[in-house]
Short mmCIF file of C-alpha atoms in Angstrom, two decimals:
data_model
loop_
_atom_site.label_atom_id
_atom_site.label_comp_id
_atom_site.label_asym_id
_atom_site.label_seq_id
_atom_site.Cartn_x
_atom_site.Cartn_y
_atom_site.Cartn_z
CA MET Y 111 -28.87 56.75 -44.36
CA ALA Y 112 -30.64 54.53 -45.75
CA ALA Y 113 -29.54 50.74 -44.67
CA GLU Y 114 -27.59 48.83 -47.04
CA LYS Y 115 -29.46 46.18 -49.36
CA LEU Y 116 -27.82 42.88 -47.91
CA SER Y 117 -26.35 40.99 -51.23
CA LEU Y 118 -23.95 38.19 -51.18
CA ASN Y 119 -20.83 40.79 -51.72
CA SER Y 120 -22.47 42.59 -49.10
CA LEU Y 121 -22.26 39.75 -46.48
CA LYS Y 122 -19.96 40.37 -43.28
CA PRO Y 123 -19.07 39.17 -39.90
CA ALA Y 124 -21.68 41.25 -37.19
CA SER Y 125 -18.62 42.42 -35.23
CA PRO Y 126 -15.00 42.86 -37.28
CA ARG Y 127 -12.48 40.36 -37.24
CA ARG Y 128 -8.85 40.45 -36.20
CA ASP Y 129 -6.42 39.33 -38.75
CA ARG Y 130 -3.86 36.38 -38.26
CA LYS Y 131 -0.69 37.28 -36.16
CA ARG Y 132 1.98 36.57 -39.49
CA VAL Y 133 4.94 36.06 -37.82
CA GLY Y 134 8.34 35.06 -40.01
CA ARG Y 135 7.42 37.54 -42.40
CA GLY Y 136 10.27 40.24 -42.35
CA PRO Y 137 11.51 42.75 -39.64
CA GLY Y 138 9.22 45.06 -41.24
CA SER Y 139 6.15 42.93 -40.32
CA GLY Y 140 6.46 43.63 -36.54
CA LYS Y 141 7.22 39.30 -35.57
CA GLY Y 142 9.98 39.09 -38.14
CA ARG Y 143 13.06 37.57 -38.23
CA TYR Y 144 13.27 35.60 -34.66
CA SER Y 145 9.43 35.12 -34.55
CA GLY Y 146 8.60 36.16 -31.23
CA ARG Y 147 10.57 33.11 -29.81
CA GLY Y 148 13.54 35.09 -28.63
CA ILE Y 149 17.12 33.94 -29.69
CA LYS Y 150 18.25 30.45 -29.96
CA GLY Y 151 17.59 28.37 -26.34
CA GLN Y 152 15.03 25.30 -25.69
CA LYS Y 153 12.20 27.02 -26.44
CA ALA Y 154 13.13 28.74 -29.51
CA ARG Y 155 12.79 25.49 -30.82
CA SER Y 156 10.08 23.29 -32.43
CA GLY Y 157 8.45 20.87 -30.62
CA HIS Y 158 9.68 22.51 -27.14
CA HIS Y 159 5.95 22.21 -26.06
CA LYS Y 160 5.78 18.73 -25.84
CA MET Y 161 8.08 18.59 -22.98
CA ARG Y 162 6.54 15.81 -20.43
CA PRO Y 163 5.84 17.64 -17.14
CA GLY Y 164 7.87 18.07 -14.27
CA PHE Y 165 10.97 18.64 -17.01
CA GLU Y 166 13.67 20.81 -15.15
CA GLY Y 167 15.64 21.27 -18.41
CA GLY Y 168 17.91 18.56 -18.01
CA GLN Y 169 18.55 18.96 -14.13
CA ASN Y 170 17.60 16.30 -11.73
CA PRO Y 171 13.85 17.08 -10.95
CA ILE Y 172 12.08 17.90 -8.03
CA TYR Y 173 10.66 14.24 -7.35
CA MET Y 174 13.75 12.95 -8.01
CA ARG Y 175 15.73 15.22 -5.56
CA LEU Y 176 13.32 14.16 -2.50
CA GLY Y 177 13.53 11.06 -0.45
CA LYS Y 178 11.64 8.22 -0.47
CA GLN Y 179 8.91 6.67 1.73
CA ARG Y 180 8.85 3.27 2.36
CA GLY Y 181 5.29 2.04 1.31
CA PRO Y 182 3.46 0.07 -1.56
CA TYR Y 183 3.31 3.21 -3.68
CA SER Y 184 5.35 1.44 -6.63
CA LYS Y 185 3.62 1.13 -10.37
CA ASP Y 186 4.17 -3.26 -9.65
CA ALA Y 187 3.52 -2.77 -5.76
CA MET Y 188 0.57 -4.93 -4.28
CA PRO Y 189 -2.21 -3.68 -3.80
CA ILE Y 190 -1.69 0.25 -5.41
CA GLY Y 191 -0.11 -1.26 -8.46
CA PRO Y 192 -2.20 -2.59 -11.61
CA HIS Y 193 -3.26 -5.91 -9.98
CA ARG Y 194 -5.26 -3.98 -7.09
CA THR Y 195 -8.90 -5.00 -7.31
CA LYS Y 196 -11.57 -2.42 -7.34
CA VAL Y 197 -15.08 -3.11 -5.42
CA GLN Y 198 -18.21 -0.67 -5.21
CA SER Y 199 -19.82 -1.44 -1.83
CA VAL Y 200 -23.25 -1.07 -0.39
CA ASN Y 201 -24.79 -1.27 3.05
CA VAL Y 202 -27.76 -3.09 3.63
CA ARG Y 203 -29.47 -0.01 5.45
CA ASP Y 204 -29.63 1.23 1.73
CA LEU Y 205 -31.74 -2.00 0.68
CA GLU Y 206 -34.92 -1.05 2.30
CA ARG Y 207 -35.99 0.38 -0.85
CA PHE Y 208 -36.26 -2.13 -2.69
CA ASP Y 209 -38.70 -5.20 -2.45
CA GLY Y 210 -38.37 -8.98 -3.30
CA GLU Y 211 -34.64 -9.09 -5.67
CA VAL Y 212 -31.66 -7.11 -5.11
CA THR Y 213 -29.01 -6.96 -8.36
CA PRO Y 214 -26.42 -4.95 -9.74
CA GLU Y 215 -28.50 -3.74 -12.15
CA ALA Y 216 -31.39 -2.45 -9.72
CA LEU Y 217 -28.47 -0.60 -7.48
CA LYS Y 218 -27.05 1.09 -10.51
CA GLU Y 219 -30.89 2.14 -11.32
CA ALA Y 220 -31.15 3.45 -7.32
CA GLY Y 221 -27.54 5.60 -7.66
CA LEU Y 222 -26.00 3.66 -5.20
CA ILE Y 223 -23.10 2.23 -7.84
CA ARG Y 224 -21.77 3.38 -10.70
CA ASN Y 225 -21.95 0.39 -12.97
CA THR Y 226 -21.74 -2.64 -13.26
CA ARG Y 227 -18.37 -3.63 -14.48
CA ILE Y 228 -16.81 -3.02 -10.70
CA ASP Y 229 -17.40 -6.04 -8.27
CA LEU Y 230 -20.16 -5.49 -5.95
CA LYS Y 231 -19.57 -6.00 -2.35
CA ILE Y 232 -22.61 -6.07 0.29
CA LEU Y 233 -21.58 -4.44 3.45
CA GLY Y 234 -23.06 -4.69 7.20
CA TYR Y 235 -23.71 -1.17 8.30
CA GLY Y 236 -27.53 -0.58 8.96
CA GLU Y 237 -30.29 -2.87 10.04
CA LEU Y 238 -32.49 -4.60 7.25
CA THR Y 239 -35.84 -5.54 8.21
CA LYS Y 240 -37.37 -6.76 4.52
CA LYS Y 241 -37.02 -10.07 2.93
CA LEU Y 242 -35.44 -9.71 0.27
CA THR Y 243 -32.99 -11.87 -2.61
CA VAL Y 244 -29.38 -9.86 -2.58
CA SER Y 245 -27.36 -10.21 -5.80
CA ALA Y 246 -23.62 -9.40 -5.08
CA HIS Y 247 -19.93 -10.68 -5.64
CA LEU Y 248 -19.31 -10.30 -2.26
CA PHE Y 249 -20.73 -10.58 1.23
CA SER Y 250 -19.73 -9.66 4.93
CA ALA Y 251 -19.62 -11.72 7.48
CA SER Y 252 -22.16 -9.18 9.35
CA ALA Y 253 -24.04 -8.71 5.86
CA ARG Y 254 -24.44 -11.82 5.63
CA GLU Y 255 -26.17 -12.32 8.64
CA LYS Y 256 -28.73 -9.77 8.66
CA ILE Y 257 -30.26 -10.82 5.23
CA GLU Y 258 -30.81 -14.17 6.37
CA GLN Y 259 -32.09 -12.93 10.10
CA ALA Y 260 -34.34 -10.54 7.92
CA GLY Y 261 -35.34 -14.48 6.37
CA GLY Y 262 -33.84 -13.35 2.72
CA THR Y 263 -30.83 -15.25 0.96
CA ILE Y 264 -28.02 -13.99 -0.54
CA ASN Y 265 -26.81 -14.90 -4.38
CA TRP Y 266 -23.06 -14.98 -5.19
CA LEU Y 267 -22.60 -14.03 -8.65
CA ARG Y 268 -18.93 -15.76 -8.89
CA GLY Y 269 -19.74 -18.24 -6.52
CA GLU Y 270 -19.15 -18.26 -2.78
CA PRO Y 271 -15.23 -17.95 -2.14
CA LYS Y 272 -13.54 -20.79 -0.44
CA PRO Y 273 -12.70 -19.78 3.21
CA LYS Y 274 -8.84 -19.59 3.35
CA LYS Y 275 -7.32 -21.92 5.94
CA PRO Y 276 -5.73 -20.63 8.68
CA LYS Y 277 -1.86 -20.60 8.61
CA PRO Y 278 -0.60 -22.87 11.36
CA LYS Y 279 0.81 -21.10 14.37
CA LYS Y 280 4.85 -22.15 14.77
CA GLU Y 281 4.64 -23.52 18.41
CA ARG Y 282 7.62 -21.70 20.25
CA LYS Y 283 9.61 -24.46 22.31
CA PRO Y 284 10.27 -22.72 25.77
CA ALA Y 285 14.08 -21.69 26.12
CA GLU Y 286 15.96 -24.14 27.54
CA PRO Y 287 17.59 -22.56 30.47
CA ALA Y 288 21.45 -22.43 29.93
CA ALA Y 289 23.80 -25.21 31.27
CA GLU Y 290 25.23 -24.45 34.28
CA ALA Y 291 29.53 -24.92 34.46
CA PRO Y 292 29.67 -27.76 36.96
CA ALA Y 293 30.40 -27.00 39.86
CA GLU Y 294 34.68 -26.95 40.90
CA GLU Y 295 35.01 -29.44 43.51
CA GLU Y 296 36.50 -27.65 46.85
CA GLU Y 297 40.13 -29.25 46.48
CA THR Y 298 41.27 -30.49 50.08
CA PRO Y 299 44.30 -29.07 51.34
CA VAL Y 300 46.95 -31.37 50.89
CA GLU Y 301 48.86 -31.79 54.32
CA GLU Y 302 52.16 -31.23 53.74
CA GLU Y 303 55.16 -33.63 55.06
CA ASP Y 304 57.05 -32.30 57.82
CA THR Y 305 60.39 -32.61 56.08
CA THR Y 306 62.22 -31.59 58.81
CA GLU Y 307 63.64 -34.82 60.77
CA GLU Y 308 62.66 -34.86 64.47
CA PRO Y 309 66.13 -35.42 66.56
CA ALA Y 310 66.40 -38.67 67.23
CA GLU Y 311 65.64 -39.86 71.02
CA GLU Y 312 68.50 -39.73 72.82
CA ALA Y 313 69.85 -43.67 73.35
CA GLU Y 314 68.98 -44.59 76.97
CA PRO Y 315 71.86 -44.92 78.96
CA ALA Y 316 73.38 -49.15 78.86
CA ALA Y 317 71.57 -50.60 81.54
CA GLU Y 318 73.57 -50.57 84.47
CA ALA Y 319 75.63 -53.93 84.91
CA ASP Y 320 74.75 -56.41 86.88
CA GLU Y 321 76.06 -56.15 90.00
CA SER Y 322 78.13 -58.60 90.51
#
């Protein structure tokens, strides 16, 4: 069979195309009347596929039925809420590959950080033997010490932060000893007076009359 001559009126796709499903065209179309949506209900309505994740048809969803744990996990909590601060860190051991000056742009080119929009902090893990000028937003105390010990210098990109003043500790007063109750004075027993009258001494017999 001779190959059909290619022309504009004989163009067709290499594989046969399937006609799209035409719903709602009457019972005889195969997808008529309910158009594959069943009989009424929420999923038969337009826009039902726009329900938010976790929606359970109006009943109390699972994330509300479960108990809540305490902790800083609400949207407005610190430091996990919207006011949290993000930093990307680089250790001093990773600075050995550089010479001279180290900047966030150089670290990004080396693939040590993702971008320069987030603050950079230098941490002190590892050893540093080169004399470098390191520019960053933050430095840990150990990183600063190791850079300066190697003869290098540090450059604060946003100014050196002011040291926080330690909160004054409240002096605890020694507990006062409990006031002892005054000792009760020992009552001296009162001698009871004898009310019984002693018998009167018998009057001595009258002196005998003088002998005449």
